[in-house]
């Protein structure tokens, strides 16, 4: 029996109820959400500079249209994709969801393997954070409340932006301007340990992204840069995600606890790796609720 035939056997009343429910949800969202604006393809690195890519050194800003005194908190989202794929355009829904909840969202591209190694990706992300610190007030954001967020490989990079101050000292800042990080099923928290063990099938593929030098692996592993001054973090993994992510996030959680860093670690039952980010399509998702609590608590502390 074809899919179309199955569909038309669904009772008409049930179809009507589902369509009405979707309509109610959409109307409700429009009624309570703030209007937002997307500004696309802003270059965060100067054109013509060394290694500049017109496709990869760009970002989008999603912002509430109504201005607020002091500006809105800012979340910079870094996409995943095993360090060799991914694009900011896939994650428009995160930008829209955040902007409609009173957050200025910055969704970035960065260069990928095999064209560059992960240290260059970290440099790109740091440049995007620096651009945000310098320019986000023009879009209604508060440059003193910048948070990083990422899924998978982007989660590891988001943690690195919060923890590795050297990236920003090299750019003329005294330390990272990141006030907290939201790590959604993060990969790459300790590639120094991971690539030495090669415990899983096909792990050699990651040498294309990380190279063959252990010192390089360590230089982009957030595990070795967190300390007692690391800003608050929210950690999430799914129970059905990759074992390596569950293991490294658990170790990261324990180290944060030992250091006294304010954080939470939430394990989401039944979630696989991709659904961990796909769930962010829904505005009332737990991660958004926790995120809003984090950024608003930071505002009250200022």
PDB file of N, CA, C and O in Angstrom, residues 21 29 42 51 108 122-123 147 160 170 180-181 185 204-206 211 217 233 267 286:
ATOM      1  N   UNK A  21      -4.812  22.274  15.210  1.00  0.00           N
ATOM      2  CA  UNK A  21      -3.831  22.365  16.286  1.00  0.00           C
ATOM      3  C   UNK A  21      -2.580  23.099  15.813  1.00  0.00           C
ATOM      4  O   UNK A  21      -2.045  23.962  16.514  1.00  0.00           O
ATOM      5  N   UNK A  29       2.201  31.410  18.785  1.00  0.00           N
ATOM      6  CA  UNK A  29       3.597  31.856  18.738  1.00  0.00           C
ATOM      7  C   UNK A  29       3.681  33.289  18.239  1.00  0.00           C
ATOM      8  O   UNK A  29       4.403  34.117  18.789  1.00  0.00           O
ATOM      9  N   UNK A  42      26.990  38.861   6.846  1.00  0.00           N
ATOM     10  CA  UNK A  42      27.888  39.926   7.290  1.00  0.00           C
ATOM     11  C   UNK A  42      29.300  39.347   7.406  1.00  0.00           C
ATOM     12  O   UNK A  42      29.494  38.312   8.054  1.00  0.00           O
ATOM     13  N   UNK A  51      43.842  34.351   4.106  1.00  0.00           N
ATOM     14  CA  UNK A  51      42.920  33.235   4.272  1.00  0.00           C
ATOM     15  C   UNK A  51      41.454  33.592   4.183  1.00  0.00           C
ATOM     16  O   UNK A  51      40.593  32.733   4.436  1.00  0.00           O
ATOM     17  N   UNK A 108      27.056  31.594  12.750  1.00  0.00           N
ATOM     18  CA  UNK A 108      28.267  31.820  11.959  1.00  0.00           C
ATOM     19  C   UNK A 108      28.623  30.650  11.043  1.00  0.00           C
ATOM     20  O   UNK A 108      28.261  29.503  11.299  1.00  0.00           O
ATOM     21  N   UNK A 122      39.107  27.412  15.033  1.00  0.00           N
ATOM     22  CA  UNK A 122      39.014  28.130  16.309  1.00  0.00           C
ATOM     23  C   UNK A 122      39.340  29.607  16.127  1.00  0.00           C
ATOM     24  O   UNK A 122      38.689  30.478  16.726  1.00  0.00           O
ATOM     25  N   UNK A 123      40.321  29.903  15.281  1.00  0.00           N
ATOM     26  CA  UNK A 123      40.644  31.301  14.985  1.00  0.00           C
ATOM     27  C   UNK A 123      39.459  32.006  14.334  1.00  0.00           C
ATOM     28  O   UNK A 123      39.142  33.156  14.664  1.00  0.00           O
ATOM     29  N   UNK A 147      27.306  35.016  24.886  1.00  0.00           N
ATOM     30  CA  UNK A 147      27.378  33.599  25.216  1.00  0.00           C
ATOM     31  C   UNK A 147      27.631  32.822  23.930  1.00  0.00           C
ATOM     32  O   UNK A 147      27.186  33.227  22.857  1.00  0.00           O
ATOM     33  N   UNK A 160      35.555  26.058  23.775  1.00  0.00           N
ATOM     34  CA  UNK A 160      36.899  26.620  23.627  1.00  0.00           C
ATOM     35  C   UNK A 160      36.857  28.143  23.660  1.00  0.00           C
ATOM     36  O   UNK A 160      37.738  28.788  24.253  1.00  0.00           O
ATOM     37  N   UNK A 170      45.535  37.263  22.001  1.00  0.00           N
ATOM     38  CA  UNK A 170      46.183  37.451  20.708  1.00  0.00           C
ATOM     39  C   UNK A 170      45.453  38.465  19.835  1.00  0.00           C
ATOM     40  O   UNK A 170      46.020  38.983  18.864  1.00  0.00           O
ATOM     41  N   UNK A 180      29.457  32.766  29.104  1.00  0.00           N
ATOM     42  CA  UNK A 180      28.896  31.445  29.380  1.00  0.00           C
ATOM     43  C   UNK A 180      28.758  30.671  28.094  1.00  0.00           C
ATOM     44  O   UNK A 180      28.856  31.227  26.994  1.00  0.00           O
ATOM     45  N   UNK A 181      28.552  29.361  28.205  1.00  0.00           N
ATOM     46  CA  UNK A 181      28.462  28.510  27.013  1.00  0.00           C
ATOM     47  C   UNK A 181      27.372  27.464  27.190  1.00  0.00           C
ATOM     48  O   UNK A 181      27.157  26.939  28.291  1.00  0.00           O
ATOM     49  N   UNK A 185      25.245  18.283  23.037  1.00  0.00           N
ATOM     50  CA  UNK A 185      25.879  17.052  22.539  1.00  0.00           C
ATOM     51  C   UNK A 185      27.261  17.368  21.963  1.00  0.00           C
ATOM     52  O   UNK A 185      27.545  17.089  20.796  1.00  0.00           O
ATOM     53  N   UNK A 204      40.586   7.378  12.422  1.00  0.00           N
ATOM     54  CA  UNK A 204      41.649   8.012  11.640  1.00  0.00           C
ATOM     55  C   UNK A 204      41.125   9.150  10.773  1.00  0.00           C
ATOM     56  O   UNK A 204      41.879  10.058  10.403  1.00  0.00           O
ATOM     57  N   UNK A 205      39.830   9.136  10.470  1.00  0.00           N
ATOM     58  CA  UNK A 205      39.265  10.188   9.631  1.00  0.00           C
ATOM     59  C   UNK A 205      39.450  11.567  10.254  1.00  0.00           C
ATOM     60  O   UNK A 205      39.569  12.570   9.547  1.00  0.00           O
ATOM     61  N   UNK A 206      39.507  11.624  11.590  1.00  0.00           N
ATOM     62  CA  UNK A 206      39.610  12.921  12.254  1.00  0.00           C
ATOM     63  C   UNK A 206      41.003  13.528  12.154  1.00  0.00           C
ATOM     64  O   UNK A 206      41.184  14.714  12.454  1.00  0.00           O
ATOM     65  N   UNK A 211      45.009  16.989  12.140  1.00  0.00           N
ATOM     66  CA  UNK A 211      46.418  16.780  11.865  1.00  0.00           C
ATOM     67  C   UNK A 211      46.985  15.653  12.706  1.00  0.00           C
ATOM     68  O   UNK A 211      46.262  14.946  13.401  1.00  0.00           O
ATOM     69  N   UNK A 217      46.321  18.716  18.875  1.00  0.00           N
ATOM     70  CA  UNK A 217      45.087  18.154  19.433  1.00  0.00           C
ATOM     71  C   UNK A 217      44.772  18.794  20.790  1.00  0.00           C
ATOM     72  O   UNK A 217      43.634  19.141  21.079  1.00  0.00           O
ATOM     73  N   UNK A 233      28.378  27.116  32.437  1.00  0.00           N
ATOM     74  CA  UNK A 233      28.119  26.298  31.258  1.00  0.00           C
ATOM     75  C   UNK A 233      26.886  25.421  31.463  1.00  0.00           C
ATOM     76  O   UNK A 233      26.630  24.976  32.584  1.00  0.00           O
ATOM     77  N   UNK A 267      21.085  15.011  30.962  1.00  0.00           N
ATOM     78  CA  UNK A 267      21.049  13.891  30.032  1.00  0.00           C
ATOM     79  C   UNK A 267      19.603  13.714  29.569  1.00  0.00           C
ATOM     80  O   UNK A 267      18.699  13.570  30.389  1.00  0.00           O
ATOM     81  N   UNK A 286      13.505  22.481  26.329  1.00  0.00           N
ATOM     82  CA  UNK A 286      14.192  22.611  27.613  1.00  0.00           C
ATOM     83  C   UNK A 286      15.491  23.415  27.494  1.00  0.00           C
ATOM     84  O   UNK A 286      15.809  24.229  28.367  1.00  0.00           O
TER      85      UNK A 286
END
